[in-house]
Tab-separated table of C-alpha atoms and ligand atoms in Angstrom:
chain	number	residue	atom	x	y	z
A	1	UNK	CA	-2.957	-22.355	-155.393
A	2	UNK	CA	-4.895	-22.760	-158.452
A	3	UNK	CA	-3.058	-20.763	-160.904
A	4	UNK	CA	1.076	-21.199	-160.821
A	5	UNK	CA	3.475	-19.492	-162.653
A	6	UNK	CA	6.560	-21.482	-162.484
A	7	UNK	CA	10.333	-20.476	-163.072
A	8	UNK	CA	12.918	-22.269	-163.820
A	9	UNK	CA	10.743	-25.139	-165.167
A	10	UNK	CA	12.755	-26.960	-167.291
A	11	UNK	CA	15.147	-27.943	-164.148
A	12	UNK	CA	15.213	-30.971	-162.062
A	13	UNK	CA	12.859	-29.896	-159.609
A	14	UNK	CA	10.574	-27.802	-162.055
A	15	UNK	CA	10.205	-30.100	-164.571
A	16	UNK	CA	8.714	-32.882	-161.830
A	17	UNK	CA	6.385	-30.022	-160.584
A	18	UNK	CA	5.070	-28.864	-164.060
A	19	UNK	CA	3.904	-32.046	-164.398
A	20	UNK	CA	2.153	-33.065	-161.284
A	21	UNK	CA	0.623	-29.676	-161.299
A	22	UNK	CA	-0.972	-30.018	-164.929
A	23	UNK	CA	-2.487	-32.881	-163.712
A	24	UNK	CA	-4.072	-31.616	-160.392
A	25	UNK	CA	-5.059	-27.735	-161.908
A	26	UNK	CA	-5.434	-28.830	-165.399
A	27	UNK	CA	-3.193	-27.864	-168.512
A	28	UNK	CA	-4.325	-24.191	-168.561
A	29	UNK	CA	-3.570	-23.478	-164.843
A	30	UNK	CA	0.310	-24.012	-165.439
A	31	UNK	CA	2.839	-21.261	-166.814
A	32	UNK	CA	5.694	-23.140	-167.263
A	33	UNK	CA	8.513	-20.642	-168.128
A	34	UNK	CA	12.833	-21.082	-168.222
A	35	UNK	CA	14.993	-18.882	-169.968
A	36	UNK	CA	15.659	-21.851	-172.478
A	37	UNK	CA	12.984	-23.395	-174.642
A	38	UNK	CA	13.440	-27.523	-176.029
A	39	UNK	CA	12.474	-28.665	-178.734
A	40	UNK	CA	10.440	-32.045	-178.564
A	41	UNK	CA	10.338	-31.597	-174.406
A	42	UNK	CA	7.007	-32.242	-172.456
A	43	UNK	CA	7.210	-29.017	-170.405
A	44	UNK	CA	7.813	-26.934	-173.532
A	45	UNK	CA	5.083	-28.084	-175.386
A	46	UNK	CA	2.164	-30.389	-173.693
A	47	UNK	CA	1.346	-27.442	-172.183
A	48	UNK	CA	1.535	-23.362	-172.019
A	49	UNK	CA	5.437	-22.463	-172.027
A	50	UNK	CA	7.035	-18.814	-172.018
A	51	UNK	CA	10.381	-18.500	-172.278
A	52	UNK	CA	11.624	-15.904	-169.683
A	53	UNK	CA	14.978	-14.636	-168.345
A	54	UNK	CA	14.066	-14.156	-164.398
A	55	UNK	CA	16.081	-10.943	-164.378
A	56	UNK	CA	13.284	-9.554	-166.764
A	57	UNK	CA	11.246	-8.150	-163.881
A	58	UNK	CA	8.801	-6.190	-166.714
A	59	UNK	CA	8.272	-9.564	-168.246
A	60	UNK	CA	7.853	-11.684	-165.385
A	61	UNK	CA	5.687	-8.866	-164.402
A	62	UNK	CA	3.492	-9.317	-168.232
A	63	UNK	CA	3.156	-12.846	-167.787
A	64	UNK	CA	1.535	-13.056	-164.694
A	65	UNK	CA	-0.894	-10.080	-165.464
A	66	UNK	CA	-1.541	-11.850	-168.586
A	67	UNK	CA	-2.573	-15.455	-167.210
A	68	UNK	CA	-3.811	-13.822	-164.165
A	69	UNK	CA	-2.092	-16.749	-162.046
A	70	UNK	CA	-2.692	-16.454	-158.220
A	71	UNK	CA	0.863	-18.170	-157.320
A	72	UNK	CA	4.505	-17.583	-157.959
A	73	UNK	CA	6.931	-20.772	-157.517
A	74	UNK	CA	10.176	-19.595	-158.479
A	75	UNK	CA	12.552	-21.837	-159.138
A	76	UNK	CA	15.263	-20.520	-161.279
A	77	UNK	CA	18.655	-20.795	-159.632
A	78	UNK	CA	22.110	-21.272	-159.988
A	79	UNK	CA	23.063	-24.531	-157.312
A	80	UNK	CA	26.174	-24.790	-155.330
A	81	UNK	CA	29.362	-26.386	-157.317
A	82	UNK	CA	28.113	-23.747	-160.191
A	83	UNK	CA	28.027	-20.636	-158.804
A	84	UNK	CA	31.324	-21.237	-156.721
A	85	UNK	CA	32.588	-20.832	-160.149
A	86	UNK	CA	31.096	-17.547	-160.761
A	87	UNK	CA	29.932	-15.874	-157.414
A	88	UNK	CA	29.157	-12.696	-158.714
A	89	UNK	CA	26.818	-14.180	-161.204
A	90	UNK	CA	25.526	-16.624	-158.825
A	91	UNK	CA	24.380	-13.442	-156.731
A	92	UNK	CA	23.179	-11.523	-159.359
A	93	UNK	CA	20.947	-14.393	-161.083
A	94	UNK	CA	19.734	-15.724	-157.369
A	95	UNK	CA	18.754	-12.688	-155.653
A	96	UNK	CA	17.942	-10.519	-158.791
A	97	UNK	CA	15.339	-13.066	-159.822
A	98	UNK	CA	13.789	-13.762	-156.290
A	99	UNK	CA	13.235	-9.781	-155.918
A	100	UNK	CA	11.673	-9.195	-159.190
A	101	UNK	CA	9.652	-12.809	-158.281
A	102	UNK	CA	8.389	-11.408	-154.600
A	103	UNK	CA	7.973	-7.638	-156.233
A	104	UNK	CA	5.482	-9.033	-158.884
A	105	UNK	CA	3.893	-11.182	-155.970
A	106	UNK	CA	3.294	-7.988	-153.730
A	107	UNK	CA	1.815	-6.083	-156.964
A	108	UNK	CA	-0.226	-8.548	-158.035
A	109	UNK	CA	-1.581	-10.013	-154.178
A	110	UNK	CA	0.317	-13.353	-155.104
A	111	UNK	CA	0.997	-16.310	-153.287
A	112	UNK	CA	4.527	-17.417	-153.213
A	113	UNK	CA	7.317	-20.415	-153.014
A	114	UNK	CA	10.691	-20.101	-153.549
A	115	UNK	CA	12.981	-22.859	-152.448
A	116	UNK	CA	16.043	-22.648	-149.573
A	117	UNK	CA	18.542	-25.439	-148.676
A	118	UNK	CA	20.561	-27.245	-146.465
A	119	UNK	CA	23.004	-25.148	-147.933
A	120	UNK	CA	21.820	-22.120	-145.954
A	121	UNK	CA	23.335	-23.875	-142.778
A	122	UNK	CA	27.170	-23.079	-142.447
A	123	UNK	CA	30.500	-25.599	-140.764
A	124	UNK	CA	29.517	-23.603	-136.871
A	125	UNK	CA	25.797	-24.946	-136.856
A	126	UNK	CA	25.567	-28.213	-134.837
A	127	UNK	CA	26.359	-30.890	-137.778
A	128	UNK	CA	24.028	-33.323	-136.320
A	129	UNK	CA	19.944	-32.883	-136.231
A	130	UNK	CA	20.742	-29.327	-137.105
A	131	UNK	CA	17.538	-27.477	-135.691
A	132	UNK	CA	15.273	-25.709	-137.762
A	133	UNK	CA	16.192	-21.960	-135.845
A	134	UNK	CA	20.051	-21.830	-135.315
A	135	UNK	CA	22.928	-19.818	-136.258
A	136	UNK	CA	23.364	-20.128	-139.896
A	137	UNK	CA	26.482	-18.460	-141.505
A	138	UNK	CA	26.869	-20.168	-144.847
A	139	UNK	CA	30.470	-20.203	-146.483
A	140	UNK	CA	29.103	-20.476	-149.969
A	141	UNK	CA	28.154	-18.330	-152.004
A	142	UNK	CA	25.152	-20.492	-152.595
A	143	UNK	CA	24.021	-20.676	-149.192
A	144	UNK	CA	24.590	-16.734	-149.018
A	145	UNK	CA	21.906	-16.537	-151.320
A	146	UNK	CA	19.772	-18.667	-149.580
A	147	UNK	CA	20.068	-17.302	-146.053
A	148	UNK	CA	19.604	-13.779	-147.961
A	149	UNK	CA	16.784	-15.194	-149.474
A	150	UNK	CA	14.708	-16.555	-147.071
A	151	UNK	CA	15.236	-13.266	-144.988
A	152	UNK	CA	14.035	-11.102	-148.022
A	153	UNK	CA	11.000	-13.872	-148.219
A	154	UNK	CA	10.304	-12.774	-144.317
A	155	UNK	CA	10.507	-9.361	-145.104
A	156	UNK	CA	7.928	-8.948	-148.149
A	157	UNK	CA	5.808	-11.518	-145.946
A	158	UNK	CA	6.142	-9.396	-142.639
A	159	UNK	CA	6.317	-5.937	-144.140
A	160	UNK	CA	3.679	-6.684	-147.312
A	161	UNK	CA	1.823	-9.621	-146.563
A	162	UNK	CA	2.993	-11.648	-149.327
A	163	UNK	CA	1.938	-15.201	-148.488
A	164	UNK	CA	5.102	-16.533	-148.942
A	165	UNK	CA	6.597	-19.979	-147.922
A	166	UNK	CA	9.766	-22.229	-148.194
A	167	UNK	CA	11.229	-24.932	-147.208
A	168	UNK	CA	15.206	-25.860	-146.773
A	169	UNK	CA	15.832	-28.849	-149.524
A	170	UNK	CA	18.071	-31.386	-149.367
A	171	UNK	CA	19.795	-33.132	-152.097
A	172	UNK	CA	17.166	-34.093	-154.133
A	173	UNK	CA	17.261	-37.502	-156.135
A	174	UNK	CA	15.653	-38.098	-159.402
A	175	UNK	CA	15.340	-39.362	-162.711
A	176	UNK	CA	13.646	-37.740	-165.171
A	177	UNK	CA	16.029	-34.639	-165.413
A	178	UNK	CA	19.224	-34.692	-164.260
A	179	UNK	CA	20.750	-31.801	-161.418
A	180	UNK	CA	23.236	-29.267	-163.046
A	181	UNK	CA	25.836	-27.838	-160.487
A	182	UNK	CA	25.193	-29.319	-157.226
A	183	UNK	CA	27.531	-30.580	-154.653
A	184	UNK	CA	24.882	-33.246	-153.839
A	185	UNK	CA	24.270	-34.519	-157.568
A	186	UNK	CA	26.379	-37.819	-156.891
A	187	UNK	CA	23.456	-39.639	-155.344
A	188	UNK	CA	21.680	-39.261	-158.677
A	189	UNK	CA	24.776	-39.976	-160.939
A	190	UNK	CA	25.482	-43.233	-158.887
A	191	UNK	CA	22.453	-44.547	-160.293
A	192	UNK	CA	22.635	-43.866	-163.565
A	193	UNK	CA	26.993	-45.161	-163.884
A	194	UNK	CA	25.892	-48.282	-161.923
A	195	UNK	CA	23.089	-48.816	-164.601
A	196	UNK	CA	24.871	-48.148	-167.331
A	197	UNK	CA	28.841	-49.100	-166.524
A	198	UNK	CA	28.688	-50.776	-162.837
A	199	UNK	CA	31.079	-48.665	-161.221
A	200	UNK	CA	31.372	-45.135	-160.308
A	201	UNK	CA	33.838	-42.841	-159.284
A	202	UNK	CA	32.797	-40.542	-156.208
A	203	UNK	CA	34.120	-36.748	-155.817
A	204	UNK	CA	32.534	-37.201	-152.143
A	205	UNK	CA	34.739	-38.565	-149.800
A	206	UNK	CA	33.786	-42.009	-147.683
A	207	UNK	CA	32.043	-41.002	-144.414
A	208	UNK	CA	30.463	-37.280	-145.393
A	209	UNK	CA	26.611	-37.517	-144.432
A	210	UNK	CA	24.472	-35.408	-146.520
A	211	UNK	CA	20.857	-34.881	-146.471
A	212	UNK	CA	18.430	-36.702	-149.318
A	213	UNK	CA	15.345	-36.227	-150.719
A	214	UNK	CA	13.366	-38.590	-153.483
A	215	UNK	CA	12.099	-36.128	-155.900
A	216	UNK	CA	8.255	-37.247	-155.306
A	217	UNK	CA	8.763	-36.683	-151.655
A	218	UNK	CA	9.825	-33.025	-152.701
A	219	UNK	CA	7.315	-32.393	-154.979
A	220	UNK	CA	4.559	-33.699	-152.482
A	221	UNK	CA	5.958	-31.306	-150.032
A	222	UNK	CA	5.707	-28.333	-152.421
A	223	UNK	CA	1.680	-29.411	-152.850
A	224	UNK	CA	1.391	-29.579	-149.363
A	225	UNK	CA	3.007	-26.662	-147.861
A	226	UNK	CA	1.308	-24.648	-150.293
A	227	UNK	CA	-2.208	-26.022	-149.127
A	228	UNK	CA	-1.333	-26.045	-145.326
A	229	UNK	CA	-3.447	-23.851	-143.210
A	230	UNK	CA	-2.028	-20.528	-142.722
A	231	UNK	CA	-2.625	-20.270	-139.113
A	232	UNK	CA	-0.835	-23.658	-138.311
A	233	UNK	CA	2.382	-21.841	-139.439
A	234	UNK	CA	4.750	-20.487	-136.704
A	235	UNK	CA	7.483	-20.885	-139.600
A	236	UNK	CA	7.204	-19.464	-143.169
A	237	UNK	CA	10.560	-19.283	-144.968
A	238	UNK	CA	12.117	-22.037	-144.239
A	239	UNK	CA	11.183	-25.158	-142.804
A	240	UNK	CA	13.766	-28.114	-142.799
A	241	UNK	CA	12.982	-30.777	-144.575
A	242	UNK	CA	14.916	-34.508	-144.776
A	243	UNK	CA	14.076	-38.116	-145.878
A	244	UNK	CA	17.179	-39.647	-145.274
A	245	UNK	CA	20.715	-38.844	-144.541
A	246	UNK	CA	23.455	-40.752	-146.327
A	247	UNK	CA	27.201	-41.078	-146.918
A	248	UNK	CA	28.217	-42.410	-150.250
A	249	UNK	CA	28.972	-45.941	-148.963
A	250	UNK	CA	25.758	-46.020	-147.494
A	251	UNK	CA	23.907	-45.379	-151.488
A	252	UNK	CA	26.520	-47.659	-152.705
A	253	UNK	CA	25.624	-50.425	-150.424
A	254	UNK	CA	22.044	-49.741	-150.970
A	255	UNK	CA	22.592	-50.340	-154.792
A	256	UNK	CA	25.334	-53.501	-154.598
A	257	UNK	CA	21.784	-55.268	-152.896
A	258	UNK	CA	20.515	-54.936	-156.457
A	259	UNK	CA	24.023	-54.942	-158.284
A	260	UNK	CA	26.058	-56.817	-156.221
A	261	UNK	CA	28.874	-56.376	-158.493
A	262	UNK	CA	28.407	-52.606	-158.282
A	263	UNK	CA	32.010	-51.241	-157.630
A	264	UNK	CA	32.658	-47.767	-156.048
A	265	UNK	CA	35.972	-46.175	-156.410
A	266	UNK	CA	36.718	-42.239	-154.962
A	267	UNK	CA	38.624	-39.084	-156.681
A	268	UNK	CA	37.689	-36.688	-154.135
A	269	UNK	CA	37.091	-33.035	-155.792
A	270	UNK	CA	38.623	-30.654	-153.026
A	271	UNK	CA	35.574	-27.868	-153.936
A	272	UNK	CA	32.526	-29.816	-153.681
A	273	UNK	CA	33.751	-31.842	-150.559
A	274	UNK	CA	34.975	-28.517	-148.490
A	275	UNK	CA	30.768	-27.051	-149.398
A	276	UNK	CA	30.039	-31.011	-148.517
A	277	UNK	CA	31.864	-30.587	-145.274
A	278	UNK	CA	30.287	-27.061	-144.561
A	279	UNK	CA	26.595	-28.683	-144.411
A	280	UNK	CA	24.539	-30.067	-142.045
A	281	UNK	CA	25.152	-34.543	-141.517
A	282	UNK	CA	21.610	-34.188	-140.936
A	283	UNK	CA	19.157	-31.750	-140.169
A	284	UNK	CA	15.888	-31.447	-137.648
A	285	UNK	CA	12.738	-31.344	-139.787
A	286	UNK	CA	9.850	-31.504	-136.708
A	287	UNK	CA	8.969	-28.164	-137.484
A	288	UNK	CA	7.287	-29.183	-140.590
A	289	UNK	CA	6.016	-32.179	-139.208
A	290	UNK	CA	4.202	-30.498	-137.111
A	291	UNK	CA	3.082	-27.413	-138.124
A	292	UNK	CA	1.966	-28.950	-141.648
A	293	UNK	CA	1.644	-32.967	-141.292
A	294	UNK	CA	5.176	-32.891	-143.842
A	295	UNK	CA	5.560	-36.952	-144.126
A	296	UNK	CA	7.596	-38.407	-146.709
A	297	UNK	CA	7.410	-42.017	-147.903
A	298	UNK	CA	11.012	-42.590	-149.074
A	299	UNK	CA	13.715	-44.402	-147.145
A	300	UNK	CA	16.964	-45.584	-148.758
A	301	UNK	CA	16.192	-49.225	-149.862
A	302	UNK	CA	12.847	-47.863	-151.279
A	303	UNK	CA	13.943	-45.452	-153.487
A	304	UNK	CA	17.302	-47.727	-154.872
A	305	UNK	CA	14.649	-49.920	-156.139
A	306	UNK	CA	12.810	-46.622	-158.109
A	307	UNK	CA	15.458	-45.396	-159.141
A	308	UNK	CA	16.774	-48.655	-160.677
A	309	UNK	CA	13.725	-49.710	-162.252
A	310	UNK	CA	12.802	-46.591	-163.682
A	311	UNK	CA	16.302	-45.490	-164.995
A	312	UNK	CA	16.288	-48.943	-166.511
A	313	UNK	CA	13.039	-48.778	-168.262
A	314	UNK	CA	14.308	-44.995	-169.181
A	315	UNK	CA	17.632	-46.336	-170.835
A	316	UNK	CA	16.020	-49.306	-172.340
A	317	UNK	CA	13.544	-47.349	-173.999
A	318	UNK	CA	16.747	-44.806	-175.033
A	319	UNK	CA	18.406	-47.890	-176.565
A	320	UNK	CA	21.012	-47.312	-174.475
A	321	UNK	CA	21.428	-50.650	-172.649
B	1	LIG	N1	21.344	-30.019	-154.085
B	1	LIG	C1	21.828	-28.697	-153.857
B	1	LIG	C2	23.252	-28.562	-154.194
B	1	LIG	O1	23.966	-29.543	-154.060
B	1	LIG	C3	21.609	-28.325	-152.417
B	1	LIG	O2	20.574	-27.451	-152.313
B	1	LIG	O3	23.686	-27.530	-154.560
């Protein structure tokens, strides 16, 4: 990976991995592109930005001819709560951009990453240390995608010999950019209400275990699955990855050691907690472990205390507190 074309870059996950990648290739050995373009944003203009609609296969296609990048990461997605509200785009954005993405990676000899999710597990895998090869019949349409996806992955990887690879994300927790649509955004809202008001109302009910990620654990794991050694991999698309596994009393707690007169309340939103309840409490991630030394450095306590200190400096500096 020296050369990246990125989709979806001006996203929660993509912006993160812009970033860190302009550091460790250098400013001209990133392609940030998203179908918007910011004004006054770091991705959009610290660095080369296209804008690009992923359903453009011709111009996804021009771009990476034109940079001559040796890697696709393709980002651009709709997440779960959104495209429950509009399945039929949800399908059409999701899988039409990830087959123009691994068709323009099979012309062009590409390497590839495209990201699943816990999502891709459905409510009849085992709930508990879900294992990394199980049933998986996803009751969203998001985690149709994703299931459909990482197949498709296998396919151009078995059938082409794209070098493609994946791994299954959990909720990932952040603060730079916010999530948009995702039944797992809570854990980053928390921090920002209990910052800013010292309370927050949570649409996941008491006692539903999710999966969580800090962001620099993610974006680490990116790096390094991308580097791993091809012949260590048994799996390809996707491993399971996890750094913790939470209900929301658990965050809560975590923060009232740093608040302690953080208050949570709950108004339980009957969508997101039925895809909630259709997820994995926690999944089995020894596959990565092992076949490409996947560590992360995160645990609950130590990211509260990021999160807090960094969202503070980031609203202080807003003038927002
Ligand atoms: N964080 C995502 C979501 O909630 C899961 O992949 O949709």
């Amino acid at each position: 990976m020296k050369k990246v074309l990125i989709t979806g870059a001006l996203g929660q996950i993509g912006s993160e991995l812009v970033a860190r990648l302009r550091n460790d290739l250098g400013l001209n050995n990133v392609i940030a592109t998203d179908v918007r373009q910011l004004e006054n944003n770091p991705i959009c203009e610290e660095g080369i930005f296209e804008k690009l609609d992923v359903k453009d296969y011709d111009k996804l296609k021009e771009l990476a001819q034109k940079y001559q990048v040796d890697t696709i990461v393709h980002l651009a997605a709709l997440l779960s709560a959104t495209a429950e509200k509009n399945p039929k785009f949800a399908w059409d954005l999701n899988m039409t951009g990830l087959m123009n993405a691994l068709e323009v990676a099979k012309e062009l000899k590409l390497k590839f990453f495209a990201p699943s999710s816990i999502a891709a597990y459905g409510p009849d895998a085992n709930p508990d240390n879900t294992p990394q090869d199980t049933v998986m019949h996803p009751t969203t349409m998001y985690g149709v995608t994703k299931v459909a996806g990482e197949l498709l992955e296998n396919y151009y990887y078995l059938k082409y010999g794209v070098d493609s690879r994946s791994v299954r994300f959990p909720g990932l927790i952040s603060y730079k950019v916010e999530p948009g649509g995702g039944t797992t955004d809570y854990a980053v809202d928390i921090y920002y209400q209990a910052i800013l008001t010292g309370k927050y109302e949570c649409y996941i009910a008491q006692g539903t275990k999710m999966d969580m990620m800090y962001m620099d654990d993610a974006i680490e794991a990116v790096v390094k699955l991308m580097n791993a050694d091809p012949e260590r991999l048994i799996h390809r698309n996707s491993f399971n990855i996890t750094a913790m596994s939470f209900a929301p009393e658990e965050v809560a707690a975590s923060i009232k050691k740093y608040i302690p007169n953080f208050e949570m309340t709950y108004k339980v939103d009957p969508v997101r907690q039925a895809i909630a309840e259709s997820w994995p409490n926690s999944i089995d991630d020894s596959c990565a472990k092992a076949e490409w030394d996947f560590s992360p450095q995160f645990d609950l306590d130590k990211m509260t205390q990021e999160m807090l200190t960094k969202l503070t400096k980031k609203f202080k500096a807003e003038g927002k507190i």
